[in-house]
mmCIF file of C-alpha atoms in Angstrom:
data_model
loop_
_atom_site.group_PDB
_atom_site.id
_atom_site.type_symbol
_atom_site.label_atom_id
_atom_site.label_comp_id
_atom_site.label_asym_id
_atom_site.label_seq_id
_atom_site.Cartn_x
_atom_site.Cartn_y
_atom_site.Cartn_z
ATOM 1 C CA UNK A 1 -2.724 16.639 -29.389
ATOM 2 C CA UNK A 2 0.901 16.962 -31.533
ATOM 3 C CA UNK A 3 0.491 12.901 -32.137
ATOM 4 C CA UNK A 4 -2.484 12.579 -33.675
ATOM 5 C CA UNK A 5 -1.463 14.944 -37.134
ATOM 6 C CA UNK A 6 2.113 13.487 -36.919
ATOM 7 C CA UNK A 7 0.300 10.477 -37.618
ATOM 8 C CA UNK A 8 -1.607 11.966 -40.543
ATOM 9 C CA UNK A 9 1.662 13.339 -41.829
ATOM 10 C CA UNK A 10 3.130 10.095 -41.674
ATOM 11 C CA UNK A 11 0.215 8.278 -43.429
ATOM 12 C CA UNK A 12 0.151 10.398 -46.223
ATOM 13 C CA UNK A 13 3.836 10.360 -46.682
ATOM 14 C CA UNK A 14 3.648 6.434 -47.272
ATOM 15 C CA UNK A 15 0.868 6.668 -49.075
ATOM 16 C CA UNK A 16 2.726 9.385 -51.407
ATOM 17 C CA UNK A 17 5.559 6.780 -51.513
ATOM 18 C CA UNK A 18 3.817 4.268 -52.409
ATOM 19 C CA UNK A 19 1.424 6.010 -55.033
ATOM 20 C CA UNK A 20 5.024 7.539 -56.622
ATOM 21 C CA UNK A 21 6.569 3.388 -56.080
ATOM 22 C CA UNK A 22 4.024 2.232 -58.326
ATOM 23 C CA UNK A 23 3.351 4.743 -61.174
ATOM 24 C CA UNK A 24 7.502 4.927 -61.787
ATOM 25 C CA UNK A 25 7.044 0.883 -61.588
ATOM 26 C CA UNK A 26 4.318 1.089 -64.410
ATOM 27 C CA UNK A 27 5.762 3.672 -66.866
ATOM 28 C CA UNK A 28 9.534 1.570 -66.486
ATOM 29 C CA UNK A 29 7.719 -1.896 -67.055
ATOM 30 C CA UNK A 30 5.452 -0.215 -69.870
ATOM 31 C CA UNK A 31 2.333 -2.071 -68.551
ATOM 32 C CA UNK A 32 -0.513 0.034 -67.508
ATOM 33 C CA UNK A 33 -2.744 -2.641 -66.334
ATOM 34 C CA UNK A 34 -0.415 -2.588 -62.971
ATOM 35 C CA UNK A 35 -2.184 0.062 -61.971
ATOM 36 C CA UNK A 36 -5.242 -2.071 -60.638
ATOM 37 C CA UNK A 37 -2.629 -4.120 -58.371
ATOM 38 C CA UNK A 38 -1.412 -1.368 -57.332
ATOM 39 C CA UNK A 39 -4.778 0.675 -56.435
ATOM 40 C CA UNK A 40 -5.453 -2.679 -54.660
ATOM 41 C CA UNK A 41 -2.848 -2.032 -52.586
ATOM 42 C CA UNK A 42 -2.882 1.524 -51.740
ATOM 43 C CA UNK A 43 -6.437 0.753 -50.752
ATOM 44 C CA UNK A 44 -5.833 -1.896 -48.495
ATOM 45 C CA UNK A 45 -3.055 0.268 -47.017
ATOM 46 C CA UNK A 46 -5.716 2.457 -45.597
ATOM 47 C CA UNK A 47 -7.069 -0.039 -43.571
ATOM 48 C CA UNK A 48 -4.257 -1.671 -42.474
ATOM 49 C CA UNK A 49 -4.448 -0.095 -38.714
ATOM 50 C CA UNK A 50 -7.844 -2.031 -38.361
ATOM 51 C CA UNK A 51 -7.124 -4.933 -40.566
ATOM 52 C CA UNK A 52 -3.187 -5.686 -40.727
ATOM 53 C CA UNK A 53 -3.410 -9.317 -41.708
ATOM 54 C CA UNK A 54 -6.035 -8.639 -44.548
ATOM 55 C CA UNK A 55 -4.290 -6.081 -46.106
ATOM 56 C CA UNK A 56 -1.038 -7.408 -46.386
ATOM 57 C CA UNK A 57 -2.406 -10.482 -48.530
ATOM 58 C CA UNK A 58 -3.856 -7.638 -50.650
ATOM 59 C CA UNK A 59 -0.919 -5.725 -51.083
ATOM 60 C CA UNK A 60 1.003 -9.244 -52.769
ATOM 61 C CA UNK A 61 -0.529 -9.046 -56.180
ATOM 62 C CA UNK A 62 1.015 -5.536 -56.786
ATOM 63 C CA UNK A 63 4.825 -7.361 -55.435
ATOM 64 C CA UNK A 64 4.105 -9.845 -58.120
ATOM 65 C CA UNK A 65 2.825 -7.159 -60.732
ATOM 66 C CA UNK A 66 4.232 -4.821 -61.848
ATOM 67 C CA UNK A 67 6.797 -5.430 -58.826
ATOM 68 C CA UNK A 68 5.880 -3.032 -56.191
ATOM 69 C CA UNK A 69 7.169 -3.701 -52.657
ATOM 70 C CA UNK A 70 6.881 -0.793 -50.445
ATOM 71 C CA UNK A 71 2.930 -1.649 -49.952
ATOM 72 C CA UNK A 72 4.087 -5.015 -48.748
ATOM 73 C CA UNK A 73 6.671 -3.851 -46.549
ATOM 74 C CA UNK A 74 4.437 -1.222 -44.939
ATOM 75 C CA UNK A 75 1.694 -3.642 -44.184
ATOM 76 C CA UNK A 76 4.078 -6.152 -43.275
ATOM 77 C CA UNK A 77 5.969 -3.798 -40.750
ATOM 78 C CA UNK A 78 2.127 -3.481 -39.422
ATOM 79 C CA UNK A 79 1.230 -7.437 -38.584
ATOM 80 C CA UNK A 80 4.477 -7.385 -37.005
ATOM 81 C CA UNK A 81 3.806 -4.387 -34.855
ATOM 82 C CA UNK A 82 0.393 -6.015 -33.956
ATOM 83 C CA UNK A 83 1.421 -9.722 -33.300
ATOM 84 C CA UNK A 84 3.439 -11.859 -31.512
ATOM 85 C CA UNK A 85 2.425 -15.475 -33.384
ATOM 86 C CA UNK A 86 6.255 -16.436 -34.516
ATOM 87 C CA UNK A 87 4.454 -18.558 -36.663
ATOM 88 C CA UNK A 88 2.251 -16.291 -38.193
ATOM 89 C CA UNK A 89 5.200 -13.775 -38.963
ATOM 90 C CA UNK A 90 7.279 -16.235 -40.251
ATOM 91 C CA UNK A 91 4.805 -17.208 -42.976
ATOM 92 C CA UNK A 92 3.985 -13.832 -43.943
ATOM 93 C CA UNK A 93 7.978 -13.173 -44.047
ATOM 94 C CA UNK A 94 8.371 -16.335 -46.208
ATOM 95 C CA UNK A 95 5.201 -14.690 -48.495
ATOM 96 C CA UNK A 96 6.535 -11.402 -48.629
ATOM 97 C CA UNK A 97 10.387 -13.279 -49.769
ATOM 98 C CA UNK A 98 8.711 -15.246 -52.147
ATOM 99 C CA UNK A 99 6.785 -12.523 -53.943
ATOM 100 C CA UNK A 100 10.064 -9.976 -53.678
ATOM 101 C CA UNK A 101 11.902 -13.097 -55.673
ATOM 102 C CA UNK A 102 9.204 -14.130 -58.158
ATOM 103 C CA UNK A 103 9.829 -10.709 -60.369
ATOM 104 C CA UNK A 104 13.637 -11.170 -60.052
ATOM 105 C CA UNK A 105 14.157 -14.625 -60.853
ATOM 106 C CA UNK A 106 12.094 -14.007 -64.585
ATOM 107 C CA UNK A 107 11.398 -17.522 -64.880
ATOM 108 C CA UNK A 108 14.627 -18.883 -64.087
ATOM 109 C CA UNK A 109 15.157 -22.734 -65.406
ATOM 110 C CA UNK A 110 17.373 -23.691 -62.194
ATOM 111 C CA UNK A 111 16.656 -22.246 -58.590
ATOM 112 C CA UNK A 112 20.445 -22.572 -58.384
ATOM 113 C CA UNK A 113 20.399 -19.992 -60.748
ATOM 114 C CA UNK A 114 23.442 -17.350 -59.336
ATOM 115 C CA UNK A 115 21.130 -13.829 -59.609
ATOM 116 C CA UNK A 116 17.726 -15.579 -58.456
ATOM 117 C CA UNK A 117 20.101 -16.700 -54.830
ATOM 118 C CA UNK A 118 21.125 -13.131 -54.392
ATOM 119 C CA UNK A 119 17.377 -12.192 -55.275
ATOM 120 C CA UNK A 120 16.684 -14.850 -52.254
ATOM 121 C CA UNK A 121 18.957 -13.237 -49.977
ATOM 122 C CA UNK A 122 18.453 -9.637 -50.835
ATOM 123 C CA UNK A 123 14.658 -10.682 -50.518
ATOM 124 C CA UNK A 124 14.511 -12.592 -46.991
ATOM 125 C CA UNK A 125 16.634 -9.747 -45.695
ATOM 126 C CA UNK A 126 14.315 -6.955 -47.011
ATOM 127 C CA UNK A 127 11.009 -9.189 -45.523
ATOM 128 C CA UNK A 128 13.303 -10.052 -42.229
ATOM 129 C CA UNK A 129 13.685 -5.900 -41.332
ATOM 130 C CA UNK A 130 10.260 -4.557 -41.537
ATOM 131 C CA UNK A 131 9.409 -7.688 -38.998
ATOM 132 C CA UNK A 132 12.149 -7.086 -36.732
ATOM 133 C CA UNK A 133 10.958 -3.300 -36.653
ATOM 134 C CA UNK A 134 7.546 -3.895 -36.331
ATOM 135 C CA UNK A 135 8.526 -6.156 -32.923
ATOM 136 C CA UNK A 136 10.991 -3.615 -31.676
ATOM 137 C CA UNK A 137 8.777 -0.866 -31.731
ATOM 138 C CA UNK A 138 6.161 -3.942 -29.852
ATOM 139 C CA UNK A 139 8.395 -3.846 -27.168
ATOM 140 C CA UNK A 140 8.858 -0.481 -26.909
ATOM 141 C CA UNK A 141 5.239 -0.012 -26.450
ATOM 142 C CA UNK A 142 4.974 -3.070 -23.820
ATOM 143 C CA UNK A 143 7.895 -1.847 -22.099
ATOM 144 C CA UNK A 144 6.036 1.316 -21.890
ATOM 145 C CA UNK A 145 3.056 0.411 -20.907
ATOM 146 C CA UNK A 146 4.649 -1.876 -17.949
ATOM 147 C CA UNK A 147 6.917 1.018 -17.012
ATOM 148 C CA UNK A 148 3.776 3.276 -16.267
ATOM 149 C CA UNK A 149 1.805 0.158 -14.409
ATOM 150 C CA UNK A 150 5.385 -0.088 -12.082
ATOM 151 C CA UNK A 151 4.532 3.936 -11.540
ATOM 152 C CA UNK A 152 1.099 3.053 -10.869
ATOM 153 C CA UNK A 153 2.047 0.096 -8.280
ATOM 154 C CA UNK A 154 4.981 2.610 -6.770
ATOM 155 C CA UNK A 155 2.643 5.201 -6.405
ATOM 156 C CA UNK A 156 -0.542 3.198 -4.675
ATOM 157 C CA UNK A 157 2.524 1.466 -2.694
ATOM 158 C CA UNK A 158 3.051 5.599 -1.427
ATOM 159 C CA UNK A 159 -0.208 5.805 -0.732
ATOM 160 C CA UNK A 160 -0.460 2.755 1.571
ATOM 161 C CA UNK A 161 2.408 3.638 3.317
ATOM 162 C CA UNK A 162 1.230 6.993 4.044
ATOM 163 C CA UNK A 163 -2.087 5.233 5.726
ATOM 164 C CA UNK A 164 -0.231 3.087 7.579
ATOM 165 C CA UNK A 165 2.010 5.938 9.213
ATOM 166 C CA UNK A 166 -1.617 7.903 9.666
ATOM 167 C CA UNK A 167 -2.983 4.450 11.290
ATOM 168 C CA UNK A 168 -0.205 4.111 13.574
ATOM 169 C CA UNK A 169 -0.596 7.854 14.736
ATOM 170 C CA UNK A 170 -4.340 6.989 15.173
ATOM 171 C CA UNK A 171 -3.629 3.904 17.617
ATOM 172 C CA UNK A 172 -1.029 5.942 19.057
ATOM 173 C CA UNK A 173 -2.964 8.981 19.622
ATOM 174 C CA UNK A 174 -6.203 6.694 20.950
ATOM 175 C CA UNK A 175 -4.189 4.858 23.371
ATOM 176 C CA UNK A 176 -3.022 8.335 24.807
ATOM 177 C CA UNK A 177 -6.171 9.623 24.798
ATOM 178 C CA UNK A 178 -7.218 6.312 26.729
ATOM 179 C CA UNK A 179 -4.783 6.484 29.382
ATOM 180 C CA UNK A 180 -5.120 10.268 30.300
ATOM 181 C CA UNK A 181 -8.163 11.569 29.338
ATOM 182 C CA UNK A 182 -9.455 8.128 31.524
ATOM 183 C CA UNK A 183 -7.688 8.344 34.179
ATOM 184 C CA UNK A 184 -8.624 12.186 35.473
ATOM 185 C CA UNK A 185 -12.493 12.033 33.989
ATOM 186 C CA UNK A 186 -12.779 8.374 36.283
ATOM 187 C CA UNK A 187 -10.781 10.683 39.174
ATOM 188 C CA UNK A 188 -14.115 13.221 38.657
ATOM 189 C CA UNK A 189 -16.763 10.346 38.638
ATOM 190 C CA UNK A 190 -15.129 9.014 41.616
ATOM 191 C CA UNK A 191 -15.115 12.386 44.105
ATOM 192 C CA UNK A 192 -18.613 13.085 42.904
ATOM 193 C CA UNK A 193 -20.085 9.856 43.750
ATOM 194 C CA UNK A 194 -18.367 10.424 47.230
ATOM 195 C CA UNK A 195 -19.484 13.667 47.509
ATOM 196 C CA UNK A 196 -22.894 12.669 46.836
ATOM 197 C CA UNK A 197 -22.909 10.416 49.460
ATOM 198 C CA UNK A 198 -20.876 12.640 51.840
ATOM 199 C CA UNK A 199 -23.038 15.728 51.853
ATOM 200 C CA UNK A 200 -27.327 16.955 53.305
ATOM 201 C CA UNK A 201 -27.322 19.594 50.958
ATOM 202 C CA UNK A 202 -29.613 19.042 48.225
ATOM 203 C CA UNK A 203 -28.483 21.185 45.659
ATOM 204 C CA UNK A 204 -24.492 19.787 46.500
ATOM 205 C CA UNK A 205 -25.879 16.729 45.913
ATOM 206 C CA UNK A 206 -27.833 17.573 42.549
ATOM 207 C CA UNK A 207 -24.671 19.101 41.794
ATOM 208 C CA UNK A 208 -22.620 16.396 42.385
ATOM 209 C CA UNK A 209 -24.990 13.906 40.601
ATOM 210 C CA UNK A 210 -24.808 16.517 36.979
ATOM 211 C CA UNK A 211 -21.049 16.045 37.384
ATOM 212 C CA UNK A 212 -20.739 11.900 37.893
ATOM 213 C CA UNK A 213 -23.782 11.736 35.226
ATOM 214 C CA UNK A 214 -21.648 14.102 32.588
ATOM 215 C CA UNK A 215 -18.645 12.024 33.984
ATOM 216 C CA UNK A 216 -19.916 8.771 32.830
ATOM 217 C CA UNK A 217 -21.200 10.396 29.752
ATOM 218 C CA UNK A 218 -17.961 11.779 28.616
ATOM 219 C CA UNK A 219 -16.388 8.557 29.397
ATOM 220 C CA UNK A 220 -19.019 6.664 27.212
ATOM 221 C CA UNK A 221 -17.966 9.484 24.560
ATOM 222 C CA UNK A 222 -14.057 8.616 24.900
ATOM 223 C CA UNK A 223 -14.902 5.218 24.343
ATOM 224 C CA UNK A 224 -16.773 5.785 20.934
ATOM 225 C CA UNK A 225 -13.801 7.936 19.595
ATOM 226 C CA UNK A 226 -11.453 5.757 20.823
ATOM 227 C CA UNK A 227 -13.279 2.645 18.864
ATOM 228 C CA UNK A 228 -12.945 5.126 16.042
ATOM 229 C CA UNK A 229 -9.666 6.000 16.438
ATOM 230 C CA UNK A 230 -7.895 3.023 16.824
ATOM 231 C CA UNK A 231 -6.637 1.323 14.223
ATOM 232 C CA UNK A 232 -4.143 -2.521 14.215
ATOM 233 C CA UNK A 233 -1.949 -2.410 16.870
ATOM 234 C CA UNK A 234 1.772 -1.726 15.407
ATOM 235 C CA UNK A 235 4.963 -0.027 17.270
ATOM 236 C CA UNK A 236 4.510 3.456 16.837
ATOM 237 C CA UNK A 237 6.680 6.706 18.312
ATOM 238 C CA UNK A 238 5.721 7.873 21.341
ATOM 239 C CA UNK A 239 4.172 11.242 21.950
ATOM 240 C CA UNK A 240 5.713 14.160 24.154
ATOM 241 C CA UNK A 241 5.422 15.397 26.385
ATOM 242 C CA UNK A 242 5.720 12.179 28.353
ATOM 243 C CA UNK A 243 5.595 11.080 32.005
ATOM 244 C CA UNK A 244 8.257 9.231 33.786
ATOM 245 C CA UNK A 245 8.816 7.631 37.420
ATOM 246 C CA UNK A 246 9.238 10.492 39.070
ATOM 247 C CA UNK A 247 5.844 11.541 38.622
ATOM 248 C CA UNK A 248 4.830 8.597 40.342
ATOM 249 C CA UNK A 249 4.499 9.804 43.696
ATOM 250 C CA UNK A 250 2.157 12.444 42.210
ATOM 251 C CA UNK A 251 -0.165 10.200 40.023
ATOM 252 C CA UNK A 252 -0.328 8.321 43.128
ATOM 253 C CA UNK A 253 -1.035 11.198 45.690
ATOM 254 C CA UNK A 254 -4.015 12.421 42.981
ATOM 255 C CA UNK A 255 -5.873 8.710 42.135
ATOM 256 C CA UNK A 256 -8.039 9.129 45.630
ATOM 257 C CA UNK A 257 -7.352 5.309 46.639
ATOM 258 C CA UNK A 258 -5.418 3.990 49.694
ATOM 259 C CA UNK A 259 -2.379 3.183 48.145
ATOM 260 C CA UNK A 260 0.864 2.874 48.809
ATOM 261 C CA UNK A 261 4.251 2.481 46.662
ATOM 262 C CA UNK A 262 6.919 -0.434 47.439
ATOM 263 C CA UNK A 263 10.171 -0.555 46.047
ATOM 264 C CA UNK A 264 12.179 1.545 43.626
ATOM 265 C CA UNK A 265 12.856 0.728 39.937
ATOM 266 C CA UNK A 266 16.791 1.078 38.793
ATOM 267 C CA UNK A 267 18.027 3.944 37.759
ATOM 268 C CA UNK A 268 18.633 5.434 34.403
ATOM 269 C CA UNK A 269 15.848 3.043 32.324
ATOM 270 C CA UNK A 270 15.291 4.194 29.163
ATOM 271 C CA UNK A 271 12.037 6.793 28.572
ATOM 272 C CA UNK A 272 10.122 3.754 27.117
ATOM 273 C CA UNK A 273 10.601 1.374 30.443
ATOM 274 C CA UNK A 274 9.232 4.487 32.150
ATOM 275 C CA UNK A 275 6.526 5.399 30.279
ATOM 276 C CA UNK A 276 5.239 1.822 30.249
ATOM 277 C CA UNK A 277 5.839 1.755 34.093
ATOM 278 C CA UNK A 278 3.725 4.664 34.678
ATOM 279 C CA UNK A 279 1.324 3.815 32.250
ATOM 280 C CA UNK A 280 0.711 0.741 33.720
ATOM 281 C CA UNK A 281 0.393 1.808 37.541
ATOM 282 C CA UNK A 282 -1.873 4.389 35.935
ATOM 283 C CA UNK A 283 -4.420 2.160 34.161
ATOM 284 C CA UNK A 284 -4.157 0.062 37.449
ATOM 285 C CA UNK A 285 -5.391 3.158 39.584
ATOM 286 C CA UNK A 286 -7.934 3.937 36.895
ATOM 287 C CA UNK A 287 -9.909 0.029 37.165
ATOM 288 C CA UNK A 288 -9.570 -0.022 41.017
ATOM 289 C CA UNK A 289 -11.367 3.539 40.828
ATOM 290 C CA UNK A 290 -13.850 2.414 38.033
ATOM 291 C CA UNK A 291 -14.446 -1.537 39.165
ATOM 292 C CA UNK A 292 -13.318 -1.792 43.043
ATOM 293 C CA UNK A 293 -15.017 1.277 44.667
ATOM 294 C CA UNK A 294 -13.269 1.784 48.195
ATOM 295 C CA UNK A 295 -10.369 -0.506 47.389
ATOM 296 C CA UNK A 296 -7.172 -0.154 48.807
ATOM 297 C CA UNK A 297 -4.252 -0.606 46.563
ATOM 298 C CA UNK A 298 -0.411 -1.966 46.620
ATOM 299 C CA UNK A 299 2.076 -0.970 44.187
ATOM 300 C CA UNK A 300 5.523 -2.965 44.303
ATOM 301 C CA UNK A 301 8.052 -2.245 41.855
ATOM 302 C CA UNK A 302 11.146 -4.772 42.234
ATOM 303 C CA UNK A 303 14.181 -6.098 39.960
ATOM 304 C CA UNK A 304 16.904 -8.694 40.052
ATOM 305 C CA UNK A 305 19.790 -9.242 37.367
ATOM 306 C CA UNK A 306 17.371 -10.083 34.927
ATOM 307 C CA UNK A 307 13.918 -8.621 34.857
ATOM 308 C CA UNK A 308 11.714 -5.442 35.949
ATOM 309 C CA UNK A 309 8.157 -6.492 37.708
ATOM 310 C CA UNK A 310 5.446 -3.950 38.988
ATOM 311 C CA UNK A 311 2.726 -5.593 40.657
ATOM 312 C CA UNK A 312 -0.281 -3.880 41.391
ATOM 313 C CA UNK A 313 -2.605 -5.557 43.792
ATOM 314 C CA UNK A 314 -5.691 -4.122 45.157
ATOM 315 C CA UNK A 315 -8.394 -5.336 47.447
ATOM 316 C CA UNK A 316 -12.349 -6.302 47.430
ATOM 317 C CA UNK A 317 -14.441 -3.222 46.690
ATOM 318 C CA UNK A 318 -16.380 -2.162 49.348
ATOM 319 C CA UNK A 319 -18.492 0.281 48.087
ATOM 320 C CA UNK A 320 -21.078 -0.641 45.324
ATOM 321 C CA UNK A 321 -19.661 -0.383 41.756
ATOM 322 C CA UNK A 322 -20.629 2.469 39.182
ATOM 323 C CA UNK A 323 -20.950 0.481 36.160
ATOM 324 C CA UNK A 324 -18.655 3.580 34.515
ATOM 325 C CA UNK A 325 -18.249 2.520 30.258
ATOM 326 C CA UNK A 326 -15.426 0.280 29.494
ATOM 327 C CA UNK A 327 -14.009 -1.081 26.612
ATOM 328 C CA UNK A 328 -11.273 -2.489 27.800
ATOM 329 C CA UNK A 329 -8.596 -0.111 25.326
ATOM 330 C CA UNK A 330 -6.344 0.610 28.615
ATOM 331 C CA UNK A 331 -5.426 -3.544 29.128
ATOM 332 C CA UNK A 332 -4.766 -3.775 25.304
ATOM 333 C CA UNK A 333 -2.860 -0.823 25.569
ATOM 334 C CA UNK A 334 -0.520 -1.998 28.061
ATOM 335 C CA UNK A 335 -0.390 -5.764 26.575
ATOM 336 C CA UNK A 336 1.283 -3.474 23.625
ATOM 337 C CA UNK A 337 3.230 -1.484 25.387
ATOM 338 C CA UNK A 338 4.803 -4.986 27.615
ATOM 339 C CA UNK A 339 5.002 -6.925 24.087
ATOM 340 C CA UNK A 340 7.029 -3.976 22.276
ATOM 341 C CA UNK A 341 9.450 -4.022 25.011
ATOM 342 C CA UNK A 342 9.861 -7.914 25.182
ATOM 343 C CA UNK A 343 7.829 -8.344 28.612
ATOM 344 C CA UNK A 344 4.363 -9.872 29.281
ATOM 345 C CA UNK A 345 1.317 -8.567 31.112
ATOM 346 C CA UNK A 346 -0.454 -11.027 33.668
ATOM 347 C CA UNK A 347 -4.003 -9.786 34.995
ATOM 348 C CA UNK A 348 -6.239 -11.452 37.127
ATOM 349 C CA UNK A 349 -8.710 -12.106 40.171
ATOM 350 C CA UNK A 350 -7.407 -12.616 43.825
ATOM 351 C CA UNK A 351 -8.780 -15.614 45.825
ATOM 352 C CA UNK A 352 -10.047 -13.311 48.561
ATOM 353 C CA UNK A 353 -12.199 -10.782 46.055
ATOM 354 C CA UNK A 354 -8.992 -8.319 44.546
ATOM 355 C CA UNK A 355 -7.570 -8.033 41.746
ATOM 356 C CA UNK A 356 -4.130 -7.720 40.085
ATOM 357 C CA UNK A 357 -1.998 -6.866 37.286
ATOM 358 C CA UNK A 358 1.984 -7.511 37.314
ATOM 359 C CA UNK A 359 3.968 -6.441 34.202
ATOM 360 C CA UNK A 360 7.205 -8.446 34.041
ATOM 361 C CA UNK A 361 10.047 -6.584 31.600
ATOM 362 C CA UNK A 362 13.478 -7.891 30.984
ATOM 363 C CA UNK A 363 15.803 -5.402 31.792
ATOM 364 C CA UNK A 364 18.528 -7.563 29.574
ATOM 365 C CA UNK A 365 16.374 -6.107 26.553
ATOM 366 C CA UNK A 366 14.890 -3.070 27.622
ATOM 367 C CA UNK A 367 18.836 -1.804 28.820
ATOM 368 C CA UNK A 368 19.152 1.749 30.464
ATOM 369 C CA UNK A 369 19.695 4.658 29.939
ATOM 370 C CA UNK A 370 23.409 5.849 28.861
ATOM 371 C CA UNK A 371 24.372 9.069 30.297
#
């Protein structure tokens, strides 16, 4: 708001200057007819914001009569602030020189003449600094204006950053959802399929039918937000509270399949190694329950000098599958989890019916734990 009568002020203090310029020119040359030159030129100073080119040509007659420069200087100081032709600026210095010299030389026989060279000098050098202003204060603007688009850039670089972390907590927070919130609704589905089978009484079994039915429904619903949630896979820190191996024994007591744990992994591997241990015995437990009703199942953790493998082996169903929603989030997960610690996932069908999954880690890069 302070800018805009600044600029007023400004305006009508050239316009003063000029006016005063050209009425001290007229009285000290005694020639009253300079006047119209130099009403030309306060004129076309009015419109030089929207018309800089035009109205320094018409502030030149007033240089050349009665002599009045500051017009030409102002609208000079304008084109130069508006263009960047070299070009164009040199010719209108060269006009503006040549018009500051012309009332000067007074009709000088010899252009060698010593007073019409110093007018030449004093001349270019008087054209030369309302140019050179004109593209400083350019710059100044263009450095500006590309100082606030950097701000602009910085700023929208923030913002992507900040979705990125918020993605990564999303795939994060899906995958965690997947591999818990999975495993014990599958657990439910599971017992109340068996108990449906198990039991004569009617209303157990209506019972146990509202729970696999709201089982398979909530699993259905965990799919859907987990579509939602998940967003490109990228490392991300892990949540806590966190399982390790020796909650094992319990994750295996609680999955309600025949199966049975071989081997040990070494000691002290970093929380990582064990989360994506348990993880993956986990979402190994959760598709024998979901795809391989009545299964049996065989765990086998074992190690040498160089890598980590759990193999997880289970056999032909032999109860009728349950068709429970999958979307296959839990193998993706654990491809992740295997590829962010340097390892690989293998899954696959068995030639007599089974099914397994072996996740192969290098312990040279995964390292343990330093106590």
């Amino acid at each position: 708001m302070s800018s805009r009568p600044s600029s007023r002020f400004v305006d009508a203090a050239v316009l003063a200057v000029v006016v005063a310029e050209g009425v001290l020119t007229t009285i000290a040359e005694d020639e009253p007819h300079g006047l119209v030159t130099i009403a030309i030129a306060v004129l076309a100073l009015l419109l030089r914001e929207r018309r800089p080119l035009p109205a320094f040509l018409a502030t030149l007659p007033a240089v050349l009569f009665p002599g009045t420069i500051v017009p030409a200087i102002v609208a000079l100081y304008v084109v130069s602030s508006r263009y960047r032709d070299s070009r164009l600026l040199a010719g209108c210095g060269l006009l503006a020189a040549a018009g500051f010299v012309f009332p000067m030389s007074e009709f000088a026989p010899s252009i060698w003449d010593f007073h019409t060279l110093l007018g030449v000098i004093y001349s270019t050098m008087t054209a030369l600094a309302p140019i050179l202003l004109g593209q400083f204060l350019q710059s100044r603007r263009e450095l500006a204006l590309r100082l606030e688009e950097v701000k602009e850039a910085r700023e929208h670089e923030r913002r992507l950053d900040a979705e990125a972390i918020l993605a990564r907590e999303r795939n994060q927070l899906a995958r965690e959802m997947h591999d818990v919130v999975s495993h014990q609704v599958s657990l439910i589905a599971v017992q109340a399929s068996a108990l449906m089978v198990s039991t004569r009484d009617p209303n157990a079994k209506q019972a146990a039918g509202n729970v696999r039915q709201l089982s398979v429904n909530t699993l259905d619903e965990l799919r859907h937000m987990v579509n939602l949630l998940r967003a490109s896979g990228t490392p991300a820190t892990e949540l806590t509270p966190q399982p390790t191996l020796t909650d094992l024994e319990r994750l295996i007591g609680n999955s309600a399949i025949d199966a049975r744990l071989v081997g040990t992994a070494p000691e002290g591997l970093e929380p990582p190694v064990q989360r994506a241990i348990y993880r993956t015995i986990q979402e190994a437990l959760t598709n024998v329950r979901k795809h391989a009703p009545g299964a049996s199942a065989s765990i086998e953790i074992s190690h040498d000098d160089t890598d980590l493998t759990v193999t997880v082996t289970n056999t032909r169903p032999t109860r009728p599958n349950l068709a429970l929603p999958s979307a296959q989030h839990g193998l993706v997960g654990l491809q992740e989890r295997a590829t962010l610690l340097g390892g690989k996932l293998h899954t696959g069908p068995m030639p007599d019916g089974g099914f397994q999954l072996r996740l192969r880690l290098p312990l040279t890069a995964v390292g343990t734990a330093h106590g």
